[in-house]
PDB file of C-alpha atoms in Angstrom:
ATOM      1  CA  MET A 254      69.917  78.884  75.845  1.00 96.00           C
ATOM      2  CA  ASN A 255      72.880  76.253  74.696  1.00 98.00           C
ATOM      3  CA  ILE A 256      72.329  74.386  71.486  1.00 98.00           C
ATOM      4  CA  LYS A 257      74.750  71.490  71.093  1.00 98.00           C
ATOM      5  CA  THR A 258      74.332  69.872  67.617  1.00 98.00           C
ATOM      6  CA  PHE A 259      75.500  66.240  66.710  1.00 98.00           C
ATOM      7  CA  VAL A 260      75.739  64.830  63.146  1.00 98.00           C
ATOM      8  CA  PHE A 261      74.345  61.421  63.255  1.00 98.00           C
ATOM      9  CA  ASN A 262      74.142  58.524  61.089  1.00 96.00           C
ATOM     10  CA  LEU A 263      74.340  57.617  57.454  1.00 94.00           C
ATOM     11  CA  LEU A 264      72.410  60.374  56.292  1.00 96.00           C
ATOM     12  CA  GLN A 265      74.384  63.019  58.413  1.00 98.00           C
ATOM     13  CA  GLU A 266      71.075  63.913  60.622  1.00 98.00           C
ATOM     14  CA  ASN A 267      71.377  66.821  63.155  1.00 98.00           C
ATOM     15  CA  THR A 268      70.594  65.806  66.533  1.00 98.00           C
ATOM     16  CA  TYR A 269      69.863  68.665  69.011  1.00 99.00           C
ATOM     17  CA  VAL A 270      70.436  68.747  72.605  1.00 98.00           C
ATOM     18  CA  VAL A 271      69.192  71.940  74.063  1.00 98.00           C
ATOM     19  CA  SER A 272      69.716  73.284  77.393  1.00 98.00           C
ATOM     20  CA  ASP A 273      69.448  76.735  79.651  1.00 98.00           C
ATOM     21  CA  ASP A 274      71.196  77.449  83.176  1.00 97.00           C
ATOM     22  CA  THR A 275      68.916  75.136  85.287  1.00 98.00           C
ATOM     23  CA  ARG A 276      70.454  72.337  83.243  1.00 98.00           C
ATOM     24  CA  GLU A 277      67.187  70.863  82.325  1.00 98.00           C
ATOM     25  CA  CYS A 278      67.305  70.245  78.320  1.00 98.00           C
ATOM     26  CA  VAL A 279      65.389  68.826  75.479  1.00 98.00           C
ATOM     27  CA  ILE A 280      66.560  66.304  72.826  1.00 99.00           C
ATOM     28  CA  ILE A 281      65.738  67.054  69.376  1.00 99.00           C
ATOM     29  CA  ASP A 282      65.365  64.477  66.472  1.00 98.00           C
ATOM     30  CA  CYS A 283      67.551  61.438  68.270  1.00 98.00           C
ATOM     31  CA  GLY A 284      69.138  59.938  65.377  1.00 98.00           C
ATOM     32  CA  ALA A 285      72.372  58.508  67.219  1.00 98.00           C
ATOM     33  CA  TYR A 286      72.750  55.055  65.523  1.00 96.00           C
ATOM     34  CA  TYR A 287      76.081  53.818  65.892  1.00 97.00           C
ATOM     35  CA  GLN A 288      77.254  52.911  69.109  1.00 97.00           C
ATOM     36  CA  GLU A 289      80.093  55.836  69.292  1.00 98.00           C
ATOM     37  CA  GLU A 290      77.045  58.030  68.467  1.00 98.00           C
ATOM     38  CA  ARG A 291      74.917  57.162  71.181  1.00 98.00           C
ATOM     39  CA  ASP A 292      77.982  57.148  73.660  1.00 98.00           C
ATOM     40  CA  ALA A 293      78.557  60.760  72.223  1.00 98.00           C
ATOM     41  CA  LEU A 294      75.267  61.964  73.115  1.00 98.00           C
ATOM     42  CA  THR A 295      74.998  60.647  76.780  1.00 98.00           C
ATOM     43  CA  ASN A 296      78.520  61.435  77.468  1.00 98.00           C
ATOM     44  CA  TYR A 297      77.726  64.982  76.374  1.00 98.00           C
ATOM     45  CA  ILE A 298      74.663  65.207  78.474  1.00 98.00           C
ATOM     46  CA  ASP A 299      75.976  63.067  81.815  1.00 98.00           C
ATOM     47  CA  THR A 300      79.568  65.306  81.611  1.00 98.00           C
ATOM     48  CA  ASN A 301      77.684  68.681  81.707  1.00 98.00           C
ATOM     49  CA  GLY A 302      75.151  67.674  84.511  1.00 98.00           C
ATOM     50  CA  LEU A 303      72.234  68.027  82.313  1.00 98.00           C
ATOM     51  CA  LYS A 304      68.535  66.656  82.969  1.00 98.00           C
ATOM     52  CA  PRO A 305      66.675  65.442  79.889  1.00 98.00           C
ATOM     53  CA  VAL A 306      63.036  66.223  80.252  1.00 98.00           C
ATOM     54  CA  HIS A 307      61.919  65.752  76.994  1.00 98.00           C
ATOM     55  CA  LEU A 308      62.675  63.930  73.591  1.00 98.00           C
ATOM     56  CA  LEU A 309      60.959  65.393  71.113  1.00 98.00           C
ATOM     57  CA  ALA A 310      60.543  64.849  66.856  1.00 98.00           C
ATOM     58  CA  THR A 311      59.742  66.740  64.468  1.00 98.00           C
ATOM     59  CA  HIS A 312      58.499  63.801  62.175  1.00 98.00           C
ATOM     60  CA  GLY A 313      58.719  60.347  62.412  1.00 97.00           C
ATOM     61  CA  HIS A 314      61.270  59.447  59.978  1.00 97.00           C
ATOM     62  CA  PHE A 315      63.876  56.722  60.863  1.00 97.00           C
ATOM     63  CA  ASP A 316      66.995  59.098  60.221  1.00 97.00           C
ATOM     64  CA  HIS A 317      65.573  61.208  63.135  1.00 98.00           C
ATOM     65  CA  ASN A 318      64.794  58.575  65.466  1.00 98.00           C
ATOM     66  CA  PHE A 319      67.183  55.998  65.562  1.00 97.00           C
ATOM     67  CA  GLY A 320      68.352  57.008  68.974  1.00 98.00           C
ATOM     68  CA  ASN A 321      65.029  56.758  70.561  1.00 98.00           C
ATOM     69  CA  ASP A 322      65.797  53.627  72.403  1.00 97.00           C
ATOM     70  CA  THR A 323      68.774  55.046  73.909  1.00 98.00           C
ATOM     71  CA  VAL A 324      67.394  58.297  75.269  1.00 98.00           C
ATOM     72  CA  PHE A 325      64.747  56.082  77.125  1.00 98.00           C
ATOM     73  CA  SER A 326      67.263  53.486  78.212  1.00 98.00           C
ATOM     74  CA  ALA A 327      69.302  56.402  79.788  1.00 98.00           C
ATOM     75  CA  TYR A 328      66.933  58.715  80.797  1.00 98.00           C
ATOM     76  CA  GLY A 329      63.367  57.212  80.772  1.00 98.00           C
ATOM     77  CA  LEU A 330      61.864  59.420  78.227  1.00 98.00           C
ATOM     78  CA  LYS A 331      59.607  58.408  75.091  1.00 98.00           C
ATOM     79  CA  VAL A 332      59.852  60.128  72.137  1.00 98.00           C
ATOM     80  CA  GLU A 333      56.836  63.234  71.726  1.00 98.00           C
ATOM     81  CA  ILE A 334      55.214  63.803  68.061  1.00 98.00           C
ATOM     82  CA  ALA A 335      52.685  64.687  66.179  1.00 98.00           C
ATOM     83  CA  ALA A 336      49.882  61.903  65.972  1.00 98.00           C
ATOM     84  CA  GLU A 337      49.760  62.223  62.214  1.00 98.00           C
ATOM     85  CA  ASP A 338      53.270  60.631  62.440  1.00 97.00           C
ATOM     86  CA  GLY A 339      52.397  57.971  65.272  1.00 96.00           C
ATOM     87  CA  ASP A 340      52.427  55.167  62.565  1.00 94.00           C
ATOM     88  CA  LEU A 341      56.079  56.068  61.183  1.00 94.00           C
ATOM     89  CA  VAL A 342      57.537  56.333  64.448  1.00 95.00           C
ATOM     90  CA  SER A 343      55.696  53.342  66.054  1.00 93.00           C
ATOM     91  CA  ASP A 344      57.252  50.818  63.984  1.00 92.00           C
ATOM     92  CA  LEU A 345      60.827  52.078  63.226  1.00 94.00           C
ATOM     93  CA  PRO A 346      62.191  48.682  62.147  1.00 94.00           C
ATOM     94  CA  LYS A 347      59.267  48.364  59.656  1.00 92.00           C
ATOM     95  CA  GLN A 348      59.751  51.993  57.857  1.00 93.00           C
ATOM     96  CA  PHE A 349      63.600  50.946  57.686  1.00 93.00           C
ATOM     97  CA  GLN A 350      63.118  47.728  55.924  1.00 93.00           C
ATOM     98  CA  ASP A 351      60.452  49.234  53.880  1.00 90.00           C
ATOM     99  CA  MET A 352      62.679  51.974  52.780  1.00 87.00           C
ATOM    100  CA  ILE A 353      66.257  50.958  52.851  1.00 89.00           C
ATOM    101  CA  GLY A 354      65.484  47.109  52.104  1.00 92.00           C
ATOM    102  CA  VAL A 355      67.410  45.825  55.136  1.00 89.00           C
ATOM    103  CA  PRO A 356      66.236  44.784  58.668  1.00 88.00           C
ATOM    104  CA  LEU A 357      66.499  47.340  61.592  1.00 91.00           C
ATOM    105  CA  ARG A 358      67.130  44.530  64.627  1.00 90.00           C
ATOM    106  CA  ARG A 359      65.853  46.804  67.288  1.00 93.00           C
ATOM    107  CA  GLU A 360      63.609  47.015  69.941  1.00 93.00           C
ATOM    108  CA  TYR A 361      62.353  50.789  70.245  1.00 96.00           C
ATOM    109  CA  PRO A 362      59.395  52.054  73.568  1.00 95.00           C
ATOM    110  CA  PRO A 363      56.041  52.926  72.579  1.00 96.00           C
ATOM    111  CA  VAL A 364      55.565  56.697  71.635  1.00 97.00           C
ATOM    112  CA  GLY A 365      55.322  58.607  74.934  1.00 98.00           C
ATOM    113  CA  ARG A 366      52.502  61.164  73.836  1.00 97.00           C
ATOM    114  CA  TYR A 367      51.668  62.987  71.060  1.00 98.00           C
ATOM    115  CA  PHE A 368      51.397  66.608  70.291  1.00 98.00           C
ATOM    116  CA  ASP A 369      48.088  69.019  71.528  1.00 93.00           C
ATOM    117  CA  ASP A 370      46.941  71.745  69.030  1.00 88.00           C
ATOM    118  CA  ASP A 371      48.931  74.744  70.176  1.00 88.00           C
ATOM    119  CA  GLU A 372      51.263  72.908  72.403  1.00 95.00           C
ATOM    120  CA  VAL A 373      54.137  74.586  74.568  1.00 98.00           C
ATOM    121  CA  ILE A 374      56.971  72.184  75.679  1.00 98.00           C
ATOM    122  CA  ARG A 375      58.596  73.863  78.707  1.00 98.00           C
ATOM    123  CA  PHE A 376      61.856  73.377  80.000  1.00 98.00           C
ATOM    124  CA  GLY A 377      64.172  75.060  82.373  1.00 98.00           C
ATOM    125  CA  THR A 378      63.257  78.595  81.650  1.00 98.00           C
ATOM    126  CA  HIS A 379      62.218  78.154  78.039  1.00 98.00           C
ATOM    127  CA  SER A 380      59.691  77.087  76.074  1.00 98.00           C
ATOM    128  CA  LEU A 381      59.121  75.679  72.787  1.00 98.00           C
ATOM    129  CA  GLN A 382      56.083  76.368  70.215  1.00 98.00           C
ATOM    130  CA  VAL A 383      55.051  73.507  68.263  1.00 98.00           C
ATOM    131  CA  LEU A 384      54.054  74.786  64.762  1.00 98.00           C
ATOM    132  CA  LYS A 385      52.520  72.038  62.536  1.00 98.00           C
ATOM    133  CA  THR A 386      54.379  72.153  59.194  1.00 98.00           C
ATOM    134  CA  PRO A 387      52.914  69.356  57.389  1.00 98.00           C
ATOM    135  CA  GLY A 388      54.433  68.631  53.722  1.00 98.00           C
ATOM    136  CA  HIS A 389      57.726  66.491  54.546  1.00 98.00           C
ATOM    137  CA  SER A 390      55.317  64.186  56.015  1.00 98.00           C
ATOM    138  CA  ARG A 391      51.694  64.344  57.555  1.00 97.00           C
ATOM    139  CA  GLY A 392      53.241  65.158  60.873  1.00 98.00           C
ATOM    140  CA  GLY A 393      56.048  67.375  60.222  1.00 98.00           C
ATOM    141  CA  VAL A 394      56.284  70.209  63.089  1.00 98.00           C
ATOM    142  CA  VAL A 395      58.954  73.340  63.652  1.00 98.00           C
ATOM    143  CA  PHE A 396      59.799  73.920  67.310  1.00 98.00           C
ATOM    144  CA  TYR A 397      60.056  77.763  68.034  1.00 98.00           C
ATOM    145  CA  CYS A 398      61.833  79.503  70.751  1.00 98.00           C
ATOM    146  CA  GLU A 399      60.097  82.693  70.901  1.00 97.00           C
ATOM    147  CA  GLU A 400      62.494  84.062  73.769  1.00 96.00           C
ATOM    148  CA  GLU A 401      65.581  83.101  71.631  1.00 97.00           C
ATOM    149  CA  HIS A 402      63.943  84.037  68.213  1.00 97.00           C
ATOM    150  CA  VAL A 403      65.665  80.034  67.352  1.00 98.00           C
ATOM    151  CA  ALA A 404      63.391  77.363  65.442  1.00 98.00           C
ATOM    152  CA  PHE A 405      64.153  73.632  64.656  1.00 98.00           C
ATOM    153  CA  THR A 406      62.830  73.075  61.514  1.00 98.00           C
ATOM    154  CA  GLY A 407      63.137  69.431  60.838  1.00 98.00           C
ATOM    155  CA  ASP A 408      63.375  68.660  57.216  1.00 98.00           C
ATOM    156  CA  THR A 409      60.475  70.979  56.396  1.00 98.00           C
ATOM    157  CA  LEU A 410      63.387  73.780  55.619  1.00 98.00           C
ATOM    158  CA  PHE A 411      66.910  73.644  55.027  1.00 98.00           C
ATOM    159  CA  LYS A 412      69.629  76.197  54.202  1.00 98.00           C
ATOM    160  CA  MET A 413      68.706  77.259  50.603  1.00 98.00           C
ATOM    161  CA  SER A 414      66.204  74.345  49.980  1.00 98.00           C
ATOM    162  CA  VAL A 415      63.520  72.389  51.806  1.00 98.00           C
ATOM    163  CA  GLY A 416      62.551  68.818  52.473  1.00 97.00           C
ATOM    164  CA  ARG A 417      61.063  66.601  49.515  1.00 97.00           C
ATOM    165  CA  THR A 418      57.656  65.515  49.402  1.00 97.00           C
ATOM    166  CA  ASP A 419      57.821  62.562  47.476  1.00 95.00           C
ATOM    167  CA  PHE A 420      57.895  60.076  50.327  1.00 92.00           C
ATOM    168  CA  ASP A 421      54.324  58.427  51.438  1.00 89.00           C
ATOM    169  CA  GLY A 422      52.504  61.242  53.242  1.00 94.00           C
ATOM    170  CA  GLY A 423      54.414  64.199  51.428  1.00 97.00           C
ATOM    171  CA  SER A 424      52.784  66.960  49.981  1.00 98.00           C
ATOM    172  CA  TYR A 425      54.108  69.773  47.649  1.00 98.00           C
ATOM    173  CA  GLU A 426      51.271  71.607  48.087  1.00 98.00           C
ATOM    174  CA  GLN A 427      51.212  71.517  52.090  1.00 98.00           C
ATOM    175  CA  LEU A 428      55.110  72.260  52.120  1.00 98.00           C
ATOM    176  CA  MET A 429      54.515  75.268  50.497  1.00 98.00           C
ATOM    177  CA  HIS A 430      51.686  76.320  53.038  1.00 98.00           C
ATOM    178  CA  SER A 431      54.170  75.575  55.920  1.00 98.00           C
ATOM    179  CA  LEU A 432      56.741  77.669  54.621  1.00 98.00           C
ATOM    180  CA  HIS A 433      54.747  80.810  53.271  1.00 98.00           C
ATOM    181  CA  ASP A 434      52.000  80.672  56.095  1.00 98.00           C
ATOM    182  CA  VAL A 435      53.866  78.873  59.121  1.00 98.00           C
ATOM    183  CA  ILE A 436      57.792  79.844  58.828  1.00 98.00           C
ATOM    184  CA  ALA A 437      57.717  82.919  56.858  1.00 98.00           C
ATOM    185  CA  PRO A 438      55.386  84.921  59.457  1.00 98.00           C
ATOM    186  CA  LEU A 439      58.113  84.460  62.297  1.00 98.00           C
ATOM    187  CA  PRO A 440      60.571  87.203  63.134  1.00 98.00           C
ATOM    188  CA  ALA A 441      63.311  87.819  60.223  1.00 97.00           C
ATOM    189  CA  ASP A 442      66.354  87.383  62.769  1.00 98.00           C
ATOM    190  CA  THR A 443      65.222  83.925  63.373  1.00 98.00           C
ATOM    191  CA  VAL A 444      67.991  81.308  63.589  1.00 98.00           C
ATOM    192  CA  LEU A 445      66.849  78.011  62.042  1.00 98.00           C
ATOM    193  CA  TYR A 446      68.350  75.036  62.825  1.00 98.00           C
ATOM    194  CA  SER A 447      67.601  72.137  60.435  1.00 98.00           C
ATOM    195  CA  GLY A 448      67.340  68.197  60.347  1.00 98.00           C
ATOM    196  CA  HIS A 449      70.395  68.458  57.782  1.00 98.00           C
ATOM    197  CA  GLY A 450      73.088  71.015  56.880  1.00 98.00           C
ATOM    198  CA  PRO A 451      73.876  74.159  58.040  1.00 98.00           C
ATOM    199  CA  LYS A 452      72.053  76.781  60.588  1.00 98.00           C
ATOM    200  CA  THR A 453      70.741  79.681  58.714  1.00 98.00           C
ATOM    201  CA  THR A 454      68.256  82.445  59.214  1.00 98.00           C
ATOM    202  CA  LEU A 455      64.760  83.243  58.103  1.00 98.00           C
ATOM    203  CA  ALA A 456      65.978  86.621  56.978  1.00 98.00           C
ATOM    204  CA  GLU A 457      68.187  84.798  54.561  1.00 98.00           C
ATOM    205  CA  GLU A 458      66.162  82.146  53.540  1.00 98.00           C
ATOM    206  CA  LEU A 459      62.980  84.725  52.600  1.00 98.00           C
ATOM    207  CA  HIS A 460      65.683  86.655  50.825  1.00 98.00           C
ATOM    208  CA  PHE A 461      67.445  83.850  48.769  1.00 98.00           C
ATOM    209  CA  ASN A 462      65.554  80.587  49.121  1.00 98.00           C
ATOM    210  CA  PRO A 463      63.850  79.962  45.730  1.00 97.00           C
ATOM    211  CA  TYR A 464      61.034  78.252  47.297  1.00 97.00           C
ATOM    212  CA  PHE A 465      60.299  81.454  49.378  1.00 96.00           C
ATOM    213  CA  HIS A 466      59.503  82.898  45.720  1.00 91.00           C
TER     214      HIS A 466
END
């Protein structure tokens, strides 16, 4: 499995393009905001002959969804997300205005679909389990690839830290439940790719991250 990481927009958000030998790929948390970021994403996909089959979001915050319009325009894909964050991602300009205080003059396509309970996303020869991890937002999820022991944690878990819970829909208690009851039981050698910052491993986080203690 090939994982390409882009760091996009003013909040230094991690966007991932995940592919395998079949050339099918998924785009996770498309935060491409500036035109050069949007071009970098599509150039990587097109130059490598990849075929995007899913646009996935770990949650609905704008910095993880700025580029959804580009993916729709280039590849016809609409975002897939948990229903609990549908209100956030359905009106990105309003969310941006409410949080940043300036208008976002872009039009975004509607949500493509909401995840089912125990959803499994398939692409190429790989699959991603959708694990519900509310806390940072109501609809936060982690995408876990069992075959590769890789997880995309969004803003639920960072290297040596966790996502903030003071936004609307955030809950520290739910976040702790997500960490201890959903993420911690995964194999210790799982490599964690988060929404911001460097990758890490679950073993390292269980040992050193204060939020696991």
